[in-house]
Short mmCIF file of C-alpha atoms in Angstrom, two decimals:
data_model
loop_
_atom_site.label_atom_id
_atom_site.label_comp_id
_atom_site.label_asym_id
_atom_site.label_seq_id
_atom_site.Cartn_x
_atom_site.Cartn_y
_atom_site.Cartn_z
CA UNK A 1 -62.49 24.74 35.65
CA UNK A 2 -64.32 21.59 36.56
CA UNK A 3 -67.82 21.21 37.90
CA UNK A 4 -69.43 18.64 40.17
CA UNK A 5 -70.98 16.66 37.32
CA UNK A 6 -67.69 16.45 35.44
CA UNK A 7 -65.83 15.40 38.57
CA UNK A 8 -68.41 12.68 39.20
CA UNK A 9 -68.18 11.43 35.63
CA UNK A 10 -64.42 11.62 35.77
CA UNK A 11 -64.50 9.37 38.84
CA UNK A 12 -66.56 6.83 36.93
CA UNK A 13 -64.16 7.01 34.00
CA UNK A 14 -61.19 6.40 36.27
CA UNK A 15 -63.03 3.46 37.80
CA UNK A 16 -64.21 1.97 34.54
CA UNK A 17 -60.97 2.25 32.61
CA UNK A 18 -59.42 -0.57 34.54
CA UNK A 19 -57.92 -3.73 32.98
CA UNK A 20 -61.20 -5.53 33.76
CA UNK A 21 -63.17 -3.32 31.33
CA UNK A 22 -62.98 -3.71 27.59
CA UNK A 23 -61.07 -1.10 25.59
CA UNK A 24 -64.19 -0.28 23.54
CA UNK A 25 -66.16 0.49 26.72
CA UNK A 26 -63.32 2.65 27.97
CA UNK A 27 -63.18 4.60 24.71
CA UNK A 28 -66.95 5.14 24.84
CA UNK A 29 -66.84 6.43 28.40
CA UNK A 30 -63.92 8.75 27.62
CA UNK A 31 -65.87 10.12 24.62
CA UNK A 32 -68.83 10.92 26.90
CA UNK A 33 -66.49 12.48 29.47
CA UNK A 34 -64.97 14.81 26.87
CA UNK A 35 -68.45 15.75 25.64
CA UNK A 36 -69.60 16.49 29.20
CA UNK A 37 -66.51 18.66 29.80
CA UNK A 38 -67.12 20.70 26.64
CA UNK A 39 -70.82 21.06 27.48
CA UNK A 40 -70.04 22.24 31.03
CA UNK A 41 -67.57 24.82 29.73
CA UNK A 42 -70.10 26.07 27.20
CA UNK A 43 -72.85 26.27 29.83
CA UNK A 44 -70.58 28.22 32.19
CA UNK A 45 -69.65 30.64 29.40
CA UNK A 46 -73.31 31.30 28.62
CA UNK A 47 -74.03 31.73 32.34
CA UNK A 48 -71.36 34.41 32.67
CA UNK A 49 -72.70 36.16 29.56
CA UNK A 50 -76.19 36.24 31.08
CA UNK A 51 -74.98 37.47 34.47
CA UNK A 52 -72.80 40.12 32.84
CA UNK A 53 -75.71 41.34 30.70
CA UNK A 54 -78.00 41.49 33.73
CA UNK A 55 -75.46 43.22 36.01
CA UNK A 56 -76.50 46.53 37.50
CA UNK A 57 -73.05 47.89 38.42
CA UNK A 58 -72.30 51.32 37.05
CA UNK A 59 -69.42 51.87 34.65
CA UNK A 60 -69.15 48.15 33.95
CA UNK A 61 -66.72 47.37 31.15
CA UNK A 62 -64.71 44.57 32.72
CA UNK A 63 -65.68 40.90 32.52
CA UNK A 64 -66.46 38.88 35.65
CA UNK A 65 -67.36 42.07 37.57
CA UNK A 66 -64.15 42.58 39.56
CA UNK A 67 -64.42 45.50 41.98
CA UNK A 68 -62.59 47.64 39.42
CA UNK A 69 -65.73 47.41 37.29
CA UNK A 70 -67.54 49.49 39.87
CA UNK A 71 -66.40 53.07 40.44
CA UNK A 72 -68.31 53.46 43.72
CA UNK A 73 -65.31 53.53 46.06
CA UNK A 74 -63.28 55.97 43.99
CA UNK A 75 -66.35 58.16 43.49
CA UNK A 76 -66.82 58.36 47.25
CA UNK A 77 -63.17 59.25 47.74
CA UNK A 78 -63.15 61.86 45.00
CA UNK A 79 -66.33 63.52 46.27
CA UNK A 80 -65.36 63.56 49.94
CA UNK A 81 -68.01 61.12 51.13
CA UNK A 82 -67.35 59.15 54.34
CA UNK A 83 -65.84 55.69 53.85
CA UNK A 84 -64.99 53.06 56.44
CA UNK A 85 -62.29 50.45 55.93
CA UNK A 86 -60.29 48.00 58.03
CA UNK A 87 -56.54 47.51 57.95
CA UNK A 88 -55.53 43.90 58.40
CA UNK A 89 -52.30 42.01 58.86
CA UNK A 90 -54.18 38.69 59.25
CA UNK A 91 -53.09 37.69 55.78
CA UNK A 92 -53.40 33.95 56.41
CA UNK A 93 -57.08 34.20 57.39
CA UNK A 94 -59.65 34.83 54.68
CA UNK A 95 -62.79 34.38 56.78
CA UNK A 96 -62.52 37.79 58.40
CA UNK A 97 -62.16 39.46 54.99
CA UNK A 98 -65.43 37.89 53.86
CA UNK A 99 -67.07 38.85 57.17
CA UNK A 100 -66.10 42.51 56.74
CA UNK A 101 -67.61 42.47 53.27
CA UNK A 102 -70.81 40.93 54.58
CA UNK A 103 -70.97 43.62 57.29
CA UNK A 104 -70.88 46.34 54.64
CA UNK A 105 -67.46 47.93 55.08
CA UNK A 106 -66.29 50.03 52.15
CA UNK A 107 -62.85 48.53 51.66
CA UNK A 108 -60.19 46.20 53.02
CA UNK A 109 -56.73 47.68 53.65
CA UNK A 110 -54.34 44.73 53.27
CA UNK A 111 -51.15 45.61 55.09
CA UNK A 112 -47.92 44.45 53.48
CA UNK A 113 -45.84 46.93 55.50
CA UNK A 114 -46.51 46.00 59.14
CA UNK A 115 -46.92 42.28 58.48
CA UNK A 116 -45.18 39.34 56.82
CA UNK A 117 -47.68 39.36 53.96
CA UNK A 118 -46.55 38.89 50.38
CA UNK A 119 -48.39 38.97 47.07
CA UNK A 120 -49.41 35.31 47.33
CA UNK A 121 -51.00 35.61 50.76
CA UNK A 122 -52.64 38.93 49.88
CA UNK A 123 -54.07 37.30 46.75
CA UNK A 124 -56.06 34.93 48.96
CA UNK A 125 -57.42 37.86 50.98
CA UNK A 126 -58.42 39.60 47.76
CA UNK A 127 -60.24 36.54 46.45
CA UNK A 128 -62.22 36.28 49.69
CA UNK A 129 -63.00 40.00 49.77
CA UNK A 130 -64.02 40.09 46.11
CA UNK A 131 -66.41 37.20 46.77
CA UNK A 132 -68.32 39.54 49.09
CA UNK A 133 -68.01 42.68 46.96
CA UNK A 134 -65.30 44.24 49.12
CA UNK A 135 -62.54 46.15 47.26
CA UNK A 136 -58.99 45.69 48.53
CA UNK A 137 -56.31 48.36 48.75
CA UNK A 138 -52.76 47.22 49.57
CA UNK A 139 -50.27 49.22 51.59
CA UNK A 140 -46.90 48.22 50.27
CA UNK A 141 -43.72 48.28 52.32
CA UNK A 142 -41.57 51.38 52.55
CA UNK A 143 -38.15 51.75 50.98
CA UNK A 144 -38.48 49.65 47.85
CA UNK A 145 -36.32 51.02 45.06
CA UNK A 146 -38.68 49.73 42.40
CA UNK A 147 -42.10 50.94 43.52
CA UNK A 148 -43.68 50.02 40.18
CA UNK A 149 -42.37 46.47 40.19
CA UNK A 150 -43.31 45.88 43.81
CA UNK A 151 -46.82 47.31 43.43
CA UNK A 152 -47.40 45.31 40.25
CA UNK A 153 -47.45 42.03 42.17
CA UNK A 154 -50.37 43.17 44.32
CA UNK A 155 -52.20 44.68 41.36
CA UNK A 156 -51.84 41.39 39.48
CA UNK A 157 -53.32 39.69 42.56
CA UNK A 158 -56.42 41.85 42.15
CA UNK A 159 -55.95 44.92 44.37
CA UNK A 160 -58.09 47.88 43.34
CA UNK A 161 -55.43 50.30 44.52
CA UNK A 162 -52.12 50.84 46.26
CA UNK A 163 -51.32 52.85 49.39
CA UNK A 164 -47.79 54.26 49.67
CA UNK A 165 -46.44 54.70 53.21
CA UNK A 166 -43.94 57.34 54.38
CA UNK A 167 -44.85 59.78 51.60
CA UNK A 168 -42.69 62.90 51.86
CA UNK A 169 -42.51 64.42 48.38
CA UNK A 170 -44.27 64.89 45.06
CA UNK A 171 -41.75 62.47 43.58
CA UNK A 172 -43.07 59.75 45.90
CA UNK A 173 -46.61 60.36 44.62
CA UNK A 174 -45.50 60.32 40.98
CA UNK A 175 -43.95 56.88 41.56
CA UNK A 176 -47.13 55.37 42.93
CA UNK A 177 -49.29 56.95 40.21
CA UNK A 178 -46.92 55.45 37.64
CA UNK A 179 -47.33 52.06 39.34
CA UNK A 180 -51.13 52.06 39.53
CA UNK A 181 -52.14 53.73 36.26
CA UNK A 182 -51.66 52.54 32.70
CA UNK A 183 -50.29 54.78 29.93
CA UNK A 184 -50.86 57.55 29.08
CA UNK A 185 -51.27 58.41 32.80
CA UNK A 186 -48.72 56.03 34.31
CA UNK A 187 -46.36 53.22 33.43
CA UNK A 188 -48.12 50.10 34.66
CA UNK A 189 -47.53 47.03 32.53
CA UNK A 190 -50.47 45.43 30.73
CA UNK A 191 -51.22 41.69 30.67
CA UNK A 192 -54.01 39.24 31.37
CA UNK A 193 -54.53 39.45 35.14
CA UNK A 194 -57.24 38.82 37.75
CA UNK A 195 -58.82 42.27 37.42
CA UNK A 196 -59.41 41.79 33.66
CA UNK A 197 -60.38 38.09 33.90
CA UNK A 198 -56.93 37.08 32.66
CA UNK A 199 -57.61 38.73 29.31
CA UNK A 200 -60.27 36.19 28.37
CA UNK A 201 -62.73 38.88 27.36
CA UNK A 202 -66.45 38.93 27.98
CA UNK A 203 -69.42 41.16 27.39
CA UNK A 204 -70.49 44.46 28.90
CA UNK A 205 -73.99 45.49 29.96
CA UNK A 206 -74.85 46.45 26.42
CA UNK A 207 -73.92 43.02 25.09
CA UNK A 208 -70.80 44.25 23.32
CA UNK A 209 -67.41 42.57 23.52
CA UNK A 210 -64.99 43.84 26.16
CA UNK A 211 -61.49 44.55 24.85
CA UNK A 212 -58.26 45.09 26.75
CA UNK A 213 -58.50 48.75 25.75
CA UNK A 214 -61.89 48.90 27.52
CA UNK A 215 -60.35 47.27 30.56
CA UNK A 216 -57.50 49.78 30.67
CA UNK A 217 -59.87 52.73 30.49
CA UNK A 218 -61.98 51.32 33.31
CA UNK A 219 -58.92 50.56 35.42
CA UNK A 220 -57.54 54.07 35.00
CA UNK A 221 -60.97 55.45 35.91
CA UNK A 222 -61.52 53.31 39.00
CA UNK A 223 -58.12 52.31 40.39
CA UNK A 224 -57.13 54.09 43.59
CA UNK A 225 -53.97 55.89 44.65
CA UNK A 226 -53.54 56.57 48.35
CA UNK A 227 -50.57 57.90 50.28
CA UNK A 228 -49.72 58.03 53.97
CA UNK A 229 -48.00 60.98 55.65
CA UNK A 230 -46.52 59.98 58.97
CA UNK A 231 -43.75 62.44 59.76
CA UNK A 232 -43.31 66.17 60.22
CA UNK A 233 -41.36 66.21 56.98
CA UNK A 234 -44.32 64.63 55.16
CA UNK A 235 -46.74 67.14 56.64
CA UNK A 236 -44.48 70.03 55.69
CA UNK A 237 -44.46 68.70 52.12
CA UNK A 238 -48.26 68.42 51.87
CA UNK A 239 -48.66 71.30 49.40
CA UNK A 240 -46.13 69.62 47.11
CA UNK A 241 -47.71 66.20 47.58
CA UNK A 242 -51.22 67.47 46.89
CA UNK A 243 -50.14 69.16 43.67
CA UNK A 244 -49.85 65.77 41.94
CA UNK A 245 -52.87 64.65 39.89
CA UNK A 246 -54.68 61.33 40.39
CA UNK A 247 -54.21 61.16 44.15
CA UNK A 248 -57.43 59.91 45.78
CA UNK A 249 -56.74 60.29 49.48
CA UNK A 250 -54.04 61.18 51.98
CA UNK A 251 -54.03 59.25 55.25
CA UNK A 252 -52.44 60.84 58.30
CA UNK A 253 -50.82 58.09 60.40
CA UNK A 254 -50.81 59.15 64.06
CA UNK A 255 -48.60 56.41 65.49
CA UNK A 256 -45.49 57.07 63.39
CA UNK A 257 -46.18 60.80 63.59
CA UNK A 258 -46.19 60.58 67.40
CA UNK A 259 -42.84 58.77 67.26
CA UNK A 260 -41.42 61.42 64.93
CA UNK A 261 -42.54 64.06 67.43
CA UNK A 262 -40.84 62.23 70.33
CA UNK A 263 -44.18 61.14 71.77
CA UNK A 264 -43.98 57.47 70.89
CA UNK A 265 -47.40 55.87 70.79
CA UNK A 266 -49.22 58.83 72.36
CA UNK A 267 -51.64 59.22 69.49
CA UNK A 268 -54.14 61.15 71.64
CA UNK A 269 -51.58 63.65 72.97
CA UNK A 270 -52.87 67.20 72.32
CA UNK A 271 -49.82 68.10 70.22
CA UNK A 272 -50.28 65.02 68.02
CA UNK A 273 -54.01 65.61 67.65
CA UNK A 274 -53.37 69.26 66.76
CA UNK A 275 -50.86 68.35 64.04
CA UNK A 276 -53.19 65.67 62.65
CA UNK A 277 -56.06 68.17 62.59
CA UNK A 278 -54.04 70.83 60.77
CA UNK A 279 -52.78 68.26 58.25
CA UNK A 280 -56.38 67.18 57.59
CA UNK A 281 -57.42 70.77 56.96
CA UNK A 282 -54.58 71.23 54.46
CA UNK A 283 -55.51 68.02 52.63
CA UNK A 284 -59.19 68.86 52.36
CA UNK A 285 -58.51 72.44 51.28
CA UNK A 286 -56.84 70.95 48.20
CA UNK A 287 -60.02 69.01 47.40
CA UNK A 288 -58.57 65.64 48.45
CA UNK A 289 -60.09 63.24 50.99
CA UNK A 290 -58.27 62.99 54.31
CA UNK A 291 -57.90 59.73 56.23
CA UNK A 292 -57.43 58.89 59.89
CA UNK A 293 -57.28 55.93 62.27
CA UNK A 294 -60.37 54.90 64.26
CA UNK A 295 -59.43 52.41 66.96
CA UNK A 296 -62.92 52.64 68.44
CA UNK A 297 -66.27 54.34 67.96
CA UNK A 298 -65.21 57.42 69.91
CA UNK A 299 -62.22 57.91 67.59
CA UNK A 300 -64.53 57.65 64.60
CA UNK A 301 -66.87 60.34 65.89
CA UNK A 302 -64.04 62.64 66.98
CA UNK A 303 -62.22 62.67 63.65
CA UNK A 304 -65.37 62.72 61.55
CA UNK A 305 -66.35 65.85 63.46
CA UNK A 306 -62.93 67.28 62.60
CA UNK A 307 -63.72 66.65 58.93
CA UNK A 308 -61.82 63.45 58.12
CA UNK A 309 -63.63 61.31 55.54
CA UNK A 310 -61.60 58.09 55.16
CA UNK A 311 -61.81 56.27 58.47
CA UNK A 312 -59.90 53.06 59.08
CA UNK A 313 -60.26 50.55 61.90
CA UNK A 314 -57.73 47.83 62.74
CA UNK A 315 -58.62 44.14 62.55
CA UNK A 316 -56.23 43.15 65.34
CA UNK A 317 -57.65 45.83 67.65
CA UNK A 318 -61.19 44.67 66.90
CA UNK A 319 -60.23 41.12 67.80
CA UNK A 320 -58.27 42.14 70.92
CA UNK A 321 -61.02 44.43 72.23
CA UNK A 322 -63.68 41.75 71.75
CA UNK A 323 -61.50 39.15 73.45
CA UNK A 324 -60.61 41.54 76.29
CA UNK A 325 -64.23 42.51 76.87
CA UNK A 326 -65.38 38.90 77.20
CA UNK A 327 -62.45 37.96 79.44
CA UNK A 328 -63.03 40.97 81.71
CA UNK A 329 -66.74 40.26 82.04
CA UNK A 330 -66.06 36.61 82.80
CA UNK A 331 -63.51 37.50 85.51
CA UNK A 332 -65.88 40.04 87.09
CA UNK A 333 -68.63 37.45 87.23
CA UNK A 334 -66.44 34.72 88.73
CA UNK A 335 -64.78 37.02 91.28
CA UNK A 336 -68.21 38.16 92.48
CA UNK A 337 -69.19 34.60 93.28
CA UNK A 338 -71.45 34.29 90.29
CA UNK A 339 -73.54 37.35 90.95
#
């Protein structure tokens, strides 16, 4: 990577190595440019060593302090603590991802199912979120024959975990565990990727060298496996689904569930709410965190009181409600004659 001083010097070199300058002067300037580049790289390496040694994150054994270095999110999920995330399909906008991190949300749910997002666009979201200490979980699309291969692209991009939609069997869970976890737990392929600083190594808090084996152990400890049940068949299979190890949370999706029940979009219908509630009880009785949608503050309170721990807002709804509120207030004011 370049730095400002190197770029400035490089500009001078490009200017000075013109036909009007002697070859000896050009060689001298190029020699200084190479020296400056090496010095900058060395300085940056020492800086990262110092910041790694001074880091306070728990369970740190990955270089560059990717969110996988910190087991906070998975610890909250595994111990049933409340977490608040936001699902987003705004994959071409990174500013909102940074904003959510700055506001203190627990995680970003990047949606690659109900959006046109791909691994490249999600990678930009992840970079923005990581900048603000916000872990990203990616919900992949449903129906892919090769769950491992499809998930791998988002894990390479830096996702801390994968969320599998339309989960209806233990076999579905085994596939996503295989995709997220390295051997001996799963079958994820190992290479230099964003989460392990592209295999460049580094130092841990104790000053020791970080190996790929260290990275794998930390990833298996802190990576997250989530599944979504969104049909009566999925809810009926909950006991089977929950029997699989390494599952961190089960999210009950009310919109698709309402459609499956013939109540399309009626997510607050008493029958839908009752089925969601019973599903949540089954999930929590197995010692697994249960997740639910919170389109507003009232939804959050309602489902937290019912025992749900993983609450998820929707970025588009947040934007639409804010825009609608302003527009409505403006219209009221103007229609009243400015009173």
